[in-house]
PDB file of C-alpha atoms and ligand atoms in Angstrom:
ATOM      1  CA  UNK A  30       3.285  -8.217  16.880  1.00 61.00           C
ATOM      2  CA  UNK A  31       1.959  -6.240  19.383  1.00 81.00           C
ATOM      3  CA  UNK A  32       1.772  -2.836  19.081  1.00 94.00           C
ATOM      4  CA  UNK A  33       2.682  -1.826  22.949  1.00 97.00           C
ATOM      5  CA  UNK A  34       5.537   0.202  23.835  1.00 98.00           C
ATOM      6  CA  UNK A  35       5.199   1.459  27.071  1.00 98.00           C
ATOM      7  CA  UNK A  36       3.142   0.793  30.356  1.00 98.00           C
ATOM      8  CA  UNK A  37       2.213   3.908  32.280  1.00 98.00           C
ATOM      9  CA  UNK A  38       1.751   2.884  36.123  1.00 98.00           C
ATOM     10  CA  UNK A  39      -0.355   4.809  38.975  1.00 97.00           C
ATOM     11  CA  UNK A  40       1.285   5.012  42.331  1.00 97.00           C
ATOM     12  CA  UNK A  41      -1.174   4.691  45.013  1.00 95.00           C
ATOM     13  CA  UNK A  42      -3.074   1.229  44.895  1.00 93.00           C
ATOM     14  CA  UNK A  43      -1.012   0.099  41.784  1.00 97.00           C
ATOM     15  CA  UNK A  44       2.655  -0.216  43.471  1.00 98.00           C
ATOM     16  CA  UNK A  45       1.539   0.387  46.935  1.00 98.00           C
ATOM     17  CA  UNK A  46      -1.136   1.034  49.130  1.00 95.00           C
ATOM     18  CA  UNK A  47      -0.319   4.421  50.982  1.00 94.00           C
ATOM     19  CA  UNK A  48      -4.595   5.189  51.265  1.00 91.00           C
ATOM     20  CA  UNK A  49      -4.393   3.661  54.686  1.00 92.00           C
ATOM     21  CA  UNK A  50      -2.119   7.045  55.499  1.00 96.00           C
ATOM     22  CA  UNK A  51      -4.249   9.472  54.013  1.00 96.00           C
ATOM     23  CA  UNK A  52      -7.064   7.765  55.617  1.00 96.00           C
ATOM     24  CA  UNK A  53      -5.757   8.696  59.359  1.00 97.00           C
ATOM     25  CA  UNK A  54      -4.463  12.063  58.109  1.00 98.00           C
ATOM     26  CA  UNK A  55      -7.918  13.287  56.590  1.00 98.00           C
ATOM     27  CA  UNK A  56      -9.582  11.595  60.038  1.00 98.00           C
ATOM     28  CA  UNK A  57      -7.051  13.567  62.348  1.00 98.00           C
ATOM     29  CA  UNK A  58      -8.167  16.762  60.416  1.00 98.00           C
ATOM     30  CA  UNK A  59     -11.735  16.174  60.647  1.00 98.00           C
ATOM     31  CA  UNK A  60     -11.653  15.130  63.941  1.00 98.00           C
ATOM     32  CA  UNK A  61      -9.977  18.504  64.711  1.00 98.00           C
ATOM     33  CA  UNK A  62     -12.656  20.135  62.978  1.00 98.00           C
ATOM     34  CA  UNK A  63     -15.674  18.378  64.435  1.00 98.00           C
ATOM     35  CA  UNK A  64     -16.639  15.549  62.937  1.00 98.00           C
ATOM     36  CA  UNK A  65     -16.040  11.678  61.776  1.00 98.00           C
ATOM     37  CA  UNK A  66     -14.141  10.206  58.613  1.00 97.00           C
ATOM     38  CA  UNK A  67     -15.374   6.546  57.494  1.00 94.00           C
ATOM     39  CA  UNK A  68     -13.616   4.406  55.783  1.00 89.00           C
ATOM     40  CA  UNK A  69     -16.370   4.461  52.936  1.00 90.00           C
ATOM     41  CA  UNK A  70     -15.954   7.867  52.683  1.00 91.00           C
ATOM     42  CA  UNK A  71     -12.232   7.220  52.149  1.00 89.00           C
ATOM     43  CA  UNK A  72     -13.022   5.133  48.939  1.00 85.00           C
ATOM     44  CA  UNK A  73     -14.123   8.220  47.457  1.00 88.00           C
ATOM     45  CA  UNK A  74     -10.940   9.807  47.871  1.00 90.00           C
ATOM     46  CA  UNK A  75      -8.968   7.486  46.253  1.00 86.00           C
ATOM     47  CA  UNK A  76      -7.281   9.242  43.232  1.00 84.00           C
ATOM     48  CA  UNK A  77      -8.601  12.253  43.865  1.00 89.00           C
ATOM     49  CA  UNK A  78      -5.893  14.952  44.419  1.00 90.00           C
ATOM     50  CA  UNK A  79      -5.660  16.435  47.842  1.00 94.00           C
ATOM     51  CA  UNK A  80      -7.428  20.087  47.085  1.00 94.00           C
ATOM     52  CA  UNK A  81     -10.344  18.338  45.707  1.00 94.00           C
ATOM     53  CA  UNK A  82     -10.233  15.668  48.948  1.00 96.00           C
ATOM     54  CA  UNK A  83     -10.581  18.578  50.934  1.00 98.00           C
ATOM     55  CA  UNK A  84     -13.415  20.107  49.293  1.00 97.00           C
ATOM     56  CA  UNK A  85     -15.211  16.570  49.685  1.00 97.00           C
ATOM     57  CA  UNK A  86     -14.090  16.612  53.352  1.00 98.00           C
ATOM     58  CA  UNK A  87     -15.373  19.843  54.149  1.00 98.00           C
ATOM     59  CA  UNK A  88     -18.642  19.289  52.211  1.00 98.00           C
ATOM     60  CA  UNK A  89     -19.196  15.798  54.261  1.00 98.00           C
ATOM     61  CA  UNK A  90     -18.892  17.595  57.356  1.00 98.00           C
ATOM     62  CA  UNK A  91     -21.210  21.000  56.582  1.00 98.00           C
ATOM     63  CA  UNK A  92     -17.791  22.863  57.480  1.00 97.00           C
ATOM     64  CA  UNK A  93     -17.255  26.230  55.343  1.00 97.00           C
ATOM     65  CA  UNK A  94     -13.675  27.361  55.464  1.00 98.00           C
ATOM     66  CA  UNK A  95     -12.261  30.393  53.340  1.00 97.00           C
ATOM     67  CA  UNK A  96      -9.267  29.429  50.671  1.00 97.00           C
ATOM     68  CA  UNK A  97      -7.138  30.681  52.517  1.00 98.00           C
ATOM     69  CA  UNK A  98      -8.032  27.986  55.480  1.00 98.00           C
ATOM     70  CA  UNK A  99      -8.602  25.423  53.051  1.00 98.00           C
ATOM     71  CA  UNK A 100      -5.139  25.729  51.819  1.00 98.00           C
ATOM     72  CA  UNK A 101      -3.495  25.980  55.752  1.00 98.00           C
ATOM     73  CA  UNK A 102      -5.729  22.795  56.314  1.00 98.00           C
ATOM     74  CA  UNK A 103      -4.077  20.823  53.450  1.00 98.00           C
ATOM     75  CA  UNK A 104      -0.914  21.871  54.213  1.00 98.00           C
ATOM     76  CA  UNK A 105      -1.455  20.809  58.066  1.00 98.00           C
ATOM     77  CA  UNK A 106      -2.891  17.280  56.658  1.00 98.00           C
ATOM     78  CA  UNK A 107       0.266  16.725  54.467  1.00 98.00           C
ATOM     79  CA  UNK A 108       2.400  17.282  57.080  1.00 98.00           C
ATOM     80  CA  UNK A 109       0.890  14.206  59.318  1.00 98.00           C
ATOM     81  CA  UNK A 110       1.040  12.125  55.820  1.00 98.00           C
ATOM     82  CA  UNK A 111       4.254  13.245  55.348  1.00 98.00           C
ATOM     83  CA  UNK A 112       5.214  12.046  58.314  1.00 98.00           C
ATOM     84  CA  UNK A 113       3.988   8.864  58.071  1.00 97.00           C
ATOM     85  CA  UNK A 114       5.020   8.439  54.688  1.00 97.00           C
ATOM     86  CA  UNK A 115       9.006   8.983  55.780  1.00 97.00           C
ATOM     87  CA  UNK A 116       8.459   5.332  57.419  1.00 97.00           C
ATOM     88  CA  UNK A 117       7.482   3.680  54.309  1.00 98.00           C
ATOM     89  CA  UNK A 118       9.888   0.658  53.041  1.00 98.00           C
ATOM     90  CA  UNK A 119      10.120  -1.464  50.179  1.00 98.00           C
ATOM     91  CA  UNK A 120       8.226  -3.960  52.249  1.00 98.00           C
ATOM     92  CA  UNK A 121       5.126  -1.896  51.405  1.00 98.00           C
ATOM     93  CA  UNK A 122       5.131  -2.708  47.906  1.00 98.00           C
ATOM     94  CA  UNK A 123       2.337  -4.570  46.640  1.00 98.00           C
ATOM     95  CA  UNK A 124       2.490  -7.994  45.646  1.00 98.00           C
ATOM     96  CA  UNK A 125       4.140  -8.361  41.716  1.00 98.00           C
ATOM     97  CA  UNK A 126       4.549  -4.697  41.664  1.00 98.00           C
ATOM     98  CA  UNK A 127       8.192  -4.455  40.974  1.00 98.00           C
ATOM     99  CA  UNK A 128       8.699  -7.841  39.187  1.00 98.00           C
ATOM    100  CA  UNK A 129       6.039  -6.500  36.374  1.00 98.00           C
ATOM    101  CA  UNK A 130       7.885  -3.260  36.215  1.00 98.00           C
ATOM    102  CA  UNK A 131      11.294  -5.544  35.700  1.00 98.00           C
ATOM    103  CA  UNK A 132       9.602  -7.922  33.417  1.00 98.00           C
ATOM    104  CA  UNK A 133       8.463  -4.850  30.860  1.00 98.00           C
ATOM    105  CA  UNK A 134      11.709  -3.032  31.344  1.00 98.00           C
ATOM    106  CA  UNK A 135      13.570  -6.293  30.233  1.00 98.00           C
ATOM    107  CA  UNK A 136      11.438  -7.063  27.756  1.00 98.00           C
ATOM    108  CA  UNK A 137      12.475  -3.173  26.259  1.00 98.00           C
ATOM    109  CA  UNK A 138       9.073  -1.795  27.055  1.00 98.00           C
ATOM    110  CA  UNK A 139       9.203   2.056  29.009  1.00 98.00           C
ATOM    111  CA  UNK A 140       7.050   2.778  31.698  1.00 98.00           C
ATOM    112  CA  UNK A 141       6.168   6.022  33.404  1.00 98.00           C
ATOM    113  CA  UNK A 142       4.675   6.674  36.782  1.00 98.00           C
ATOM    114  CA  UNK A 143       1.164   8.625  36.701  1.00 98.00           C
ATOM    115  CA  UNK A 144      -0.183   9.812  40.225  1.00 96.00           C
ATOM    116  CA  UNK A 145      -1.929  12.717  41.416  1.00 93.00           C
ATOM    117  CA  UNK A 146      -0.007  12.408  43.956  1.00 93.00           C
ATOM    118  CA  UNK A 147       2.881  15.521  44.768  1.00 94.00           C
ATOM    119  CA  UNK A 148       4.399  13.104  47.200  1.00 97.00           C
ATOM    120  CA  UNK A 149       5.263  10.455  44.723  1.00 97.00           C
ATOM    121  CA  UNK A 150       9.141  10.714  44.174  1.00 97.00           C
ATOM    122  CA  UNK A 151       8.949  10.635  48.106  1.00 97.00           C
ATOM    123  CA  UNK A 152       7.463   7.385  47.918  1.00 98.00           C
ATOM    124  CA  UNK A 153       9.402   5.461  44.912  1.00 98.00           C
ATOM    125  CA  UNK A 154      12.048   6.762  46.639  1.00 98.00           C
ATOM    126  CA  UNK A 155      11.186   5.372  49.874  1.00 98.00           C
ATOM    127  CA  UNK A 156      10.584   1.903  48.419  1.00 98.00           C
ATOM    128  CA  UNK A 157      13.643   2.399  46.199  1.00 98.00           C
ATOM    129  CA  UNK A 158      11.879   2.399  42.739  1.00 98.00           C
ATOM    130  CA  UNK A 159      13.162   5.516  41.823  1.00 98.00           C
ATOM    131  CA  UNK A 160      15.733   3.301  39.128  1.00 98.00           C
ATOM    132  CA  UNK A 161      12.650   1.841  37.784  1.00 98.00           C
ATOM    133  CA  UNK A 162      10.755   4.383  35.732  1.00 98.00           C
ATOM    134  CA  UNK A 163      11.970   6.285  33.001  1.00 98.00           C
ATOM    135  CA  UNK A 164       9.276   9.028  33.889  1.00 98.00           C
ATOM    136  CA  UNK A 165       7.597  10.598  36.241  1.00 98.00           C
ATOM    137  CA  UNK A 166       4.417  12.274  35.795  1.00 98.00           C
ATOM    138  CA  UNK A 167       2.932  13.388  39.228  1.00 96.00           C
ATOM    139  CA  UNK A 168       0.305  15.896  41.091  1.00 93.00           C
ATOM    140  CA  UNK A 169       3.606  18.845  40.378  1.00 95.00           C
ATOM    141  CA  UNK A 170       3.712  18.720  37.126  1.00 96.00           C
ATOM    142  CA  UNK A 171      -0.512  18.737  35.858  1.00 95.00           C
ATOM    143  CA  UNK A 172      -3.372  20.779  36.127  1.00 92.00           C
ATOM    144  CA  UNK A 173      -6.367  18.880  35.118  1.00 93.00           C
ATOM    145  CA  UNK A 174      -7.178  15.587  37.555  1.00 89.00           C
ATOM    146  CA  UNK A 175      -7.987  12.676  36.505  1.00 91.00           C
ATOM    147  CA  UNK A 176     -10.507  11.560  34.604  1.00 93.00           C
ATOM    148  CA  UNK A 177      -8.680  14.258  32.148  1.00 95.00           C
ATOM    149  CA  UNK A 178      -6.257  12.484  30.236  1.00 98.00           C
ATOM    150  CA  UNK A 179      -3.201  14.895  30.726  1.00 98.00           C
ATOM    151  CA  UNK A 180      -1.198  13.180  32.889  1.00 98.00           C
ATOM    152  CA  UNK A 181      -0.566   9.824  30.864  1.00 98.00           C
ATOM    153  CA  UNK A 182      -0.612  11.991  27.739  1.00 98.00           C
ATOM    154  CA  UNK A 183       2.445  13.980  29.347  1.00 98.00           C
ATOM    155  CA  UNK A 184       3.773  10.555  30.290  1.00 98.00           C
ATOM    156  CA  UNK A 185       3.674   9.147  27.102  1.00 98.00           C
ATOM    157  CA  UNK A 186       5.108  12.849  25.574  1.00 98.00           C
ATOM    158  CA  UNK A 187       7.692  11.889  28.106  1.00 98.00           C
ATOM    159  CA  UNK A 188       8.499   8.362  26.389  1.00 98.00           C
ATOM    160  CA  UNK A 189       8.375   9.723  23.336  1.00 98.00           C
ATOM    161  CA  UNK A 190       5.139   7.316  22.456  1.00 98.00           C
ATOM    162  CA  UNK A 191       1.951   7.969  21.137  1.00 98.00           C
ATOM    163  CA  UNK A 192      -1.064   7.347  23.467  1.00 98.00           C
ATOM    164  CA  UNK A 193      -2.209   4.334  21.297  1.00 98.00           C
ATOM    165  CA  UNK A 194       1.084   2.498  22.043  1.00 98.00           C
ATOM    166  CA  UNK A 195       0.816   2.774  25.936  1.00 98.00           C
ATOM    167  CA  UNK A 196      -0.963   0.581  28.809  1.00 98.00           C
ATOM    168  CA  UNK A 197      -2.323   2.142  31.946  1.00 98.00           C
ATOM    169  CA  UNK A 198      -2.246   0.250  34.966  1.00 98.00           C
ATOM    170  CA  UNK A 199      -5.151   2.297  37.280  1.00 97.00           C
ATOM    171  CA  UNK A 200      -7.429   1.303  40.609  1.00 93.00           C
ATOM    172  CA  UNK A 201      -9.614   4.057  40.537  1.00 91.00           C
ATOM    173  CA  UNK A 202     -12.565   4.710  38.112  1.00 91.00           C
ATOM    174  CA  UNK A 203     -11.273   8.252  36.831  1.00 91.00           C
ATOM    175  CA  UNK A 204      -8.088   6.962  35.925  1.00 95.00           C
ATOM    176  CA  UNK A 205      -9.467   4.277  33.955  1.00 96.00           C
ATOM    177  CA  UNK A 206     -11.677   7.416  32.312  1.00 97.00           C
ATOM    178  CA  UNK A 207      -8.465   9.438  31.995  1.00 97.00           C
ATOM    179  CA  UNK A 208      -6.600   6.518  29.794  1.00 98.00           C
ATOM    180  CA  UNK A 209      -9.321   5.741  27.385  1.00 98.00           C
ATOM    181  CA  UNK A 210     -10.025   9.180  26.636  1.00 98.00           C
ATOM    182  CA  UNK A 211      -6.186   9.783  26.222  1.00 98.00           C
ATOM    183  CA  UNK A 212      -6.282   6.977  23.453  1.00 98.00           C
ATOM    184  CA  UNK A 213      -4.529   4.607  25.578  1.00 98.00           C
ATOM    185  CA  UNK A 214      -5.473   1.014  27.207  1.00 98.00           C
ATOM    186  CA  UNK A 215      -6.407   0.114  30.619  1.00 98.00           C
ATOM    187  CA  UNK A 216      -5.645  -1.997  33.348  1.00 98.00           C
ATOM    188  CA  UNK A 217      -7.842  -1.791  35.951  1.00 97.00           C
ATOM    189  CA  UNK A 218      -6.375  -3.380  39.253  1.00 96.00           C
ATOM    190  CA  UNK A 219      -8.976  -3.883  41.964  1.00 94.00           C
ATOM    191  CA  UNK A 220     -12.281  -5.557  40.658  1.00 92.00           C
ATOM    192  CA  UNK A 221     -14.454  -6.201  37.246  1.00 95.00           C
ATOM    193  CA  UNK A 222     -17.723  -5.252  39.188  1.00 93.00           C
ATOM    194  CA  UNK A 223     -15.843  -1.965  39.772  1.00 90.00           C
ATOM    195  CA  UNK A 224     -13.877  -1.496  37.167  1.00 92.00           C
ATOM    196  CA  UNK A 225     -16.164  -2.089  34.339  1.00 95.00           C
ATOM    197  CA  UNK A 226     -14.412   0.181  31.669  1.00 96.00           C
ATOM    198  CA  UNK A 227     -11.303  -1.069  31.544  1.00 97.00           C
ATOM    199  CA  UNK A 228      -9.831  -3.493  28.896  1.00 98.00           C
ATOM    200  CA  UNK A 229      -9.006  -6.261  31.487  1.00 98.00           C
ATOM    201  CA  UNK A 230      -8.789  -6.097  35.399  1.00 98.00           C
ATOM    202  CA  UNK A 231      -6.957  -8.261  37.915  1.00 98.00           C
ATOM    203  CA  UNK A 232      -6.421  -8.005  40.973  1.00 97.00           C
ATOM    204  CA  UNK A 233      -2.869  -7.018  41.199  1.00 98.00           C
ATOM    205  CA  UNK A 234       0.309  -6.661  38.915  1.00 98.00           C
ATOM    206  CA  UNK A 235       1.162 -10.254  40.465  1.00 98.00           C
ATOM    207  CA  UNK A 236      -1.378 -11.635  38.363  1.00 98.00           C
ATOM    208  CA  UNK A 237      -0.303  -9.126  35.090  1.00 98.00           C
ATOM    209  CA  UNK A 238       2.042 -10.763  32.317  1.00 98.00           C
ATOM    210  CA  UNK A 239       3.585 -10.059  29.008  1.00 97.00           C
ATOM    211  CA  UNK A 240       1.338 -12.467  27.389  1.00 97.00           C
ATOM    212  CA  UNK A 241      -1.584 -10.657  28.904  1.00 97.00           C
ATOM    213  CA  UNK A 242      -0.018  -6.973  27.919  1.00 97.00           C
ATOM    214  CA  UNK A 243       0.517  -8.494  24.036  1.00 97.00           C
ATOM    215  CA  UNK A 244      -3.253  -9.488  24.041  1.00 95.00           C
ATOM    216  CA  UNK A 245      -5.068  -5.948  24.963  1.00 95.00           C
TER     217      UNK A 245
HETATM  218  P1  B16 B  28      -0.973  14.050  47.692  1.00 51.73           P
HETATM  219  P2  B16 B  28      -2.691   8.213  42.910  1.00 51.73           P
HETATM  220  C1  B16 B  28      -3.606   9.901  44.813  1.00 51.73           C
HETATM  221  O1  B16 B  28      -2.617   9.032  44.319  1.00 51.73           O
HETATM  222  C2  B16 B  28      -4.316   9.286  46.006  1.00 51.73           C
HETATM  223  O2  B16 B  28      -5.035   8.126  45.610  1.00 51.73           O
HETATM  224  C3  B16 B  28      -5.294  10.282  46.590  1.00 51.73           C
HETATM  225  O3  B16 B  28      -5.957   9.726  47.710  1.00 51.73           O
HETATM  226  C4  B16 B  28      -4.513  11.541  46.998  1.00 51.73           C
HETATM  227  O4  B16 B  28      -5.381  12.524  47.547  1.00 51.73           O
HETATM  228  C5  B16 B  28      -3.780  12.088  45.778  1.00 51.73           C
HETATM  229  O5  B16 B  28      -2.923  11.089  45.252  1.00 51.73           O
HETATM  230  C6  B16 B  28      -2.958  13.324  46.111  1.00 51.73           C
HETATM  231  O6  B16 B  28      -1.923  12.973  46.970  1.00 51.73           O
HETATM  232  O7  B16 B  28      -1.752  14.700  48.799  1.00 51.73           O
HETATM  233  O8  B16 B  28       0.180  13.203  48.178  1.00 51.73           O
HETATM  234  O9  B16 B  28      -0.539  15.041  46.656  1.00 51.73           O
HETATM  235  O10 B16 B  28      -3.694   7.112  43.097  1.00 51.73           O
HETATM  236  O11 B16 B  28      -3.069   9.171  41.801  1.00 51.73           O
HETATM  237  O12 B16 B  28      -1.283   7.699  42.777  1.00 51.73           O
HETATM  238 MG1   MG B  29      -4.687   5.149  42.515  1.00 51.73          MG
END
């Protein structure tokens, strides 16, 4: 008997893949500002919540802005992803995403979204996977990023678990941090080379199963 009970999922490269937006929002704003945005440099903003992208940004591009800049600067940058974001359909979920979410719910496991993301109910909603988690833990309602545990411990508060009974389903290195120090396993979607602290990594949810869950 396996001792899982719930599978806590993150939102951006876990159900879909909305970097590519934040990508040409962050390059529009440094453009404006002066300088380039590469798609490496993009990698390292994966997971990272959009204050603390900033920061990076600015940092890359020897720009000093005052908070109150910074924070008219993120807001401007949101608005483009927002934007973008509106045209999002369930097309854009990634491959297995929503099957493995149906498969635990059937199977009587809970799952919770986990995201550092404030857009996120924007999103499910978008790709109409609102229905599909029982919580939602997103960039409104922490204050510590990732690779602090508090959002999947407020996920699993949520679901009325303890840590030790949930599964985290992550792409980015802090979040795979963030569960283990919360207690709880991980999932690491993307690759092993990357991924090397997680308890098992594939390459998407299409490749996850209950038999694989039971195992961890
Ligand atoms: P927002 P996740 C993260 O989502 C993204 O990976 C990261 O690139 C983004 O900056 C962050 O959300 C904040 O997003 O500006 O919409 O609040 O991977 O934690 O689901
Ligand atoms: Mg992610």
């Amino acid at each position: 008997m396996s001792i899982i009970k719930a599978c806590i999922f993150d939102l951006d490269g876990v159900i879909v893949d909305t970097a590519v937006y934040h990508y040409k929002a962050w390059k529009r704003l440094a453009n404006e500002l002066g300088f380039d945005l590469s798609e490496e440099d993009n990698e390292k903003l994966k997971g990272v919540s959009r204050v603390r992208s900033l920061e990076l940004i600015l940092q890359w591009g020897g720009v000093t802005k005052t908070a109150a800049e910074q924070e008219e600067l993120a807001t401007k940058k949101n608005g483009w992803y927002v934007e973008m974001i509106s045209h999002m359909t369930p097309a854009e979920i990634l491959p297995g995403a929503k099957e493995f979410l149906e498969t635990c719910r059937a199977a009587g496991l809970k799952t919770a979204l986990g995201s550092a993301s404030k857009n996120s109910m924007t999103i499910l909603e978008k790709i109409n996977m609102v229905d599909l988690f029982d919580a939602v833990i997103d960039g409104n309602k922490v204050s510590k990023p990732k690779p602090d545990p508090e959002v999947f411990l407020k996920g699993a508060e949520a679901l009325h678990v303890a840590p030790a009974e949930c599964v985290v389903f992550e792409d980015a290195i802090a979040g795979i941090e963030a569960a283990i120090t919360g207690g709880m396993k991980a999932v690491g979607i993307g690759s092993p080379t990357v991924l090397t602290e997680a308890d098992l990594v594939v390459s998407g949810l299409n490749e996850m199963s209950l038999e694989k869950l039971y195992k961890l």
